[in-house]
Coordinates of C-alpha atoms and ligand atoms in Angstrom, one line a residue:
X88 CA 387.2 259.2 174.7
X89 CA 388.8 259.6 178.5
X90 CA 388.4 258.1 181.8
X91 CA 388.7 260.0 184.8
X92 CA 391.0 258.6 187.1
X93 CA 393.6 257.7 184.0
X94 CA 396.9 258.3 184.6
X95 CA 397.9 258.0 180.8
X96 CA 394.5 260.6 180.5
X97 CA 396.1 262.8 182.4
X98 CA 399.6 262.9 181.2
X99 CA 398.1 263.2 177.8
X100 CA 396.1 266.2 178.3
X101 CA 399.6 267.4 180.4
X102 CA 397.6 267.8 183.5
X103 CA 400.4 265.4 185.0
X104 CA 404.2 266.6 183.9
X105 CA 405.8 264.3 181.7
X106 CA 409.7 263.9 180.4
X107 CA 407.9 264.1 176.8
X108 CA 410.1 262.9 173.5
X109 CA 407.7 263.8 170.8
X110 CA 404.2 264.8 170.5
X111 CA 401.1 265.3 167.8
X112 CA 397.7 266.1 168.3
X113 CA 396.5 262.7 168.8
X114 CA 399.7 260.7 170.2
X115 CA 402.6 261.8 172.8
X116 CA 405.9 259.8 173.5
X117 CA 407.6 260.4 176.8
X118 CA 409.7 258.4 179.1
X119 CA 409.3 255.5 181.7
X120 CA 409.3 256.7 185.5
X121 CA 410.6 253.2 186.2
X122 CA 412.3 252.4 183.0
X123 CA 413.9 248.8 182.2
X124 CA 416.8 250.8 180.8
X125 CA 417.9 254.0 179.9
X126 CA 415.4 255.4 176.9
X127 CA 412.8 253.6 177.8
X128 CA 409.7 255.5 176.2
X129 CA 406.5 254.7 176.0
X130 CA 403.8 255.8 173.2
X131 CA 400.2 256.3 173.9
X132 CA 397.0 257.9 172.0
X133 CA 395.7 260.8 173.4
X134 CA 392.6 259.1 173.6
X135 CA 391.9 256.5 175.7
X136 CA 391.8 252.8 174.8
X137 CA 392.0 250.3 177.1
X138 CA 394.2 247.9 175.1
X139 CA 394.6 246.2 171.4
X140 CA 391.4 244.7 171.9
X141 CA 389.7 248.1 172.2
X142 CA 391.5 250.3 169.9
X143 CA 390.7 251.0 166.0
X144 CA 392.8 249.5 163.2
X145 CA 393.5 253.3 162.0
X146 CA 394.4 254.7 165.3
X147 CA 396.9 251.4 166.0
X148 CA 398.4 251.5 162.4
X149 CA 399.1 255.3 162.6
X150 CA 400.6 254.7 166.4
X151 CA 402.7 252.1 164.9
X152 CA 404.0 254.0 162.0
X153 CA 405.1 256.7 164.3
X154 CA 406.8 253.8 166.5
X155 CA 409.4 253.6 163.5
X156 CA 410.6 257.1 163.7
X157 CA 410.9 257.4 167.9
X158 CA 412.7 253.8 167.5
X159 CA 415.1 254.9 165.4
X160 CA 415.4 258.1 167.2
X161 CA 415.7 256.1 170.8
X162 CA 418.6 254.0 169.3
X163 CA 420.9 256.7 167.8
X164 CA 420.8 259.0 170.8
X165 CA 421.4 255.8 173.4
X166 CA 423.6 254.0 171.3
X167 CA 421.6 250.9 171.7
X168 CA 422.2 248.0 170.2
X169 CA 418.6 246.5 170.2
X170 CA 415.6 247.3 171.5
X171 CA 412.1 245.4 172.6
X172 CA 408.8 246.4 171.5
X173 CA 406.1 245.8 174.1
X174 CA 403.0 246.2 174.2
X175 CA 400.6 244.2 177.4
X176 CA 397.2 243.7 177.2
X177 CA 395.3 242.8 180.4
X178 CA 396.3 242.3 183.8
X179 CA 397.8 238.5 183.3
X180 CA 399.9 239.9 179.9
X181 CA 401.1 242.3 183.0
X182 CA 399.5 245.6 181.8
X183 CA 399.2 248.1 184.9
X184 CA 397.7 250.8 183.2
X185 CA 394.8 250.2 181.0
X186 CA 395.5 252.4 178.4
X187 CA 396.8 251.5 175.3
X188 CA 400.7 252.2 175.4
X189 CA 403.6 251.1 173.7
X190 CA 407.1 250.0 175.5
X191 CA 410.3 251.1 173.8
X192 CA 412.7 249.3 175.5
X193 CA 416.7 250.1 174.4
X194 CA 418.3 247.0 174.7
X195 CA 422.7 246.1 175.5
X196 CA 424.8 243.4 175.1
X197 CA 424.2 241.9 178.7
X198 CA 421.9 244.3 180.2
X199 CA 420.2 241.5 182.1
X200 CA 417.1 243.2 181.5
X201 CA 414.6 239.7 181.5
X202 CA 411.7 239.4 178.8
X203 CA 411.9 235.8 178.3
X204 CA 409.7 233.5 178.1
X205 CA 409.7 229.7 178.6
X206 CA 409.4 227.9 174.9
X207 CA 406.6 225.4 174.3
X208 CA 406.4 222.5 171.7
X209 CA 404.2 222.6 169.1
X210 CA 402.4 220.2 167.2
X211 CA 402.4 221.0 163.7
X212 CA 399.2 219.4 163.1
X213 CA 397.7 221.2 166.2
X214 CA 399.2 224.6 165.0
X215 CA 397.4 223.8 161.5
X216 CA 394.0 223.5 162.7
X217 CA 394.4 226.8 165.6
X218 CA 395.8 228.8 162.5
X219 CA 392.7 228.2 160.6
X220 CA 390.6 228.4 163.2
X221 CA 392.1 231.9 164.4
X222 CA 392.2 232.8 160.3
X223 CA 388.2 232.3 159.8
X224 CA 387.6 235.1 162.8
X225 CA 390.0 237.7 160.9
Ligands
5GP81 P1 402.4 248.3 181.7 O1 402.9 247.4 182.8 O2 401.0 248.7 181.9 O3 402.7 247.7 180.3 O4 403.3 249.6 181.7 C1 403.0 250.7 182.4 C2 404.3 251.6 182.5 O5 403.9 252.9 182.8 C3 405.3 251.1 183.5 O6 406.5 250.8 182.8 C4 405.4 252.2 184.5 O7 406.7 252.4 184.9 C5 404.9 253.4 183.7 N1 404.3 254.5 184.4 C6 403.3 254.3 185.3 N2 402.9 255.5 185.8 C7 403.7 256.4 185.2 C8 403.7 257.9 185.2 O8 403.0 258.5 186.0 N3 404.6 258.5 184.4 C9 405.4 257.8 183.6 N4 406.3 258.5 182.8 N5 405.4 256.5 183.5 C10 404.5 255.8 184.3
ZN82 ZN1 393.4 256.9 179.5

């Protein structure tokens, strides 16, 4: 599975150089060209998927195990004292490349690096019936 013209294609078959952490026949870690902080990595499938809604439960759960060990690996060689998992889906979640990636994102004490989001209220009731709702699709 490929597309052409993608960049994440491309860097995965190392047709476009890459500052690569770690790397496995089907997934390959390297870092951010713009990154939110120092460390920043990102993890992609060698194949392409366009996003969570496109890639297979084996593929994801495999990506994410491997997420554990660059973490951890991320953190002791930064010295970070957090870090942010992300990972955007479509172009209003703010994905600019469509294929599937994962954000490692080392995170300081007052780094003012901004991935907030303004908190809602929920109805409990409300929540109730969308939790089934979303639960009968699964
Ligand atoms: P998104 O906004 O789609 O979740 O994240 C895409 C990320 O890919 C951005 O953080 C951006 O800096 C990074 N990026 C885009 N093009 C390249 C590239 O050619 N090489 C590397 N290393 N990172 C890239
Ligand atoms: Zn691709």
């Amino acid at each position: 599975m490929t597309k052409d013209d993608c960049i994440f294609c491309k860097i995965a078959k190392g047709e476009i150089p890459s500052s690569t952490v770690y790397e496995t026949p089907d997934f390959k870690c390297f870092l951010d060209l713009a990154p939110a902080n120092k460390g920043h990595a990102l993890l992609i499938p060698k194949n392409h998927y366009s996003n969570v809604f496109d890639i297979d439960a084996d593929t994801a759960g495999r990506l994410f195990s491997l997420a554990t060990e660059i973490a951890r690996a991320i953190k002791e060689e930064t010295g970070c004292e957090g870090m942010n998992l992300v990972q955007n889906n479509g172009e209003c979640a703010g994905q600019t490349v469509h294929h599937f990636h994962l954000h490692f994102i080392p995170r300081f004490k007052d780094d003012g690096v901004g991935l907030g989001w303004p908190q809602g209220k929920a109805d409990p009731e409300e929540n109730n019936k969308l939790a089934e709702a979303i639960r009968k699709r699964i």
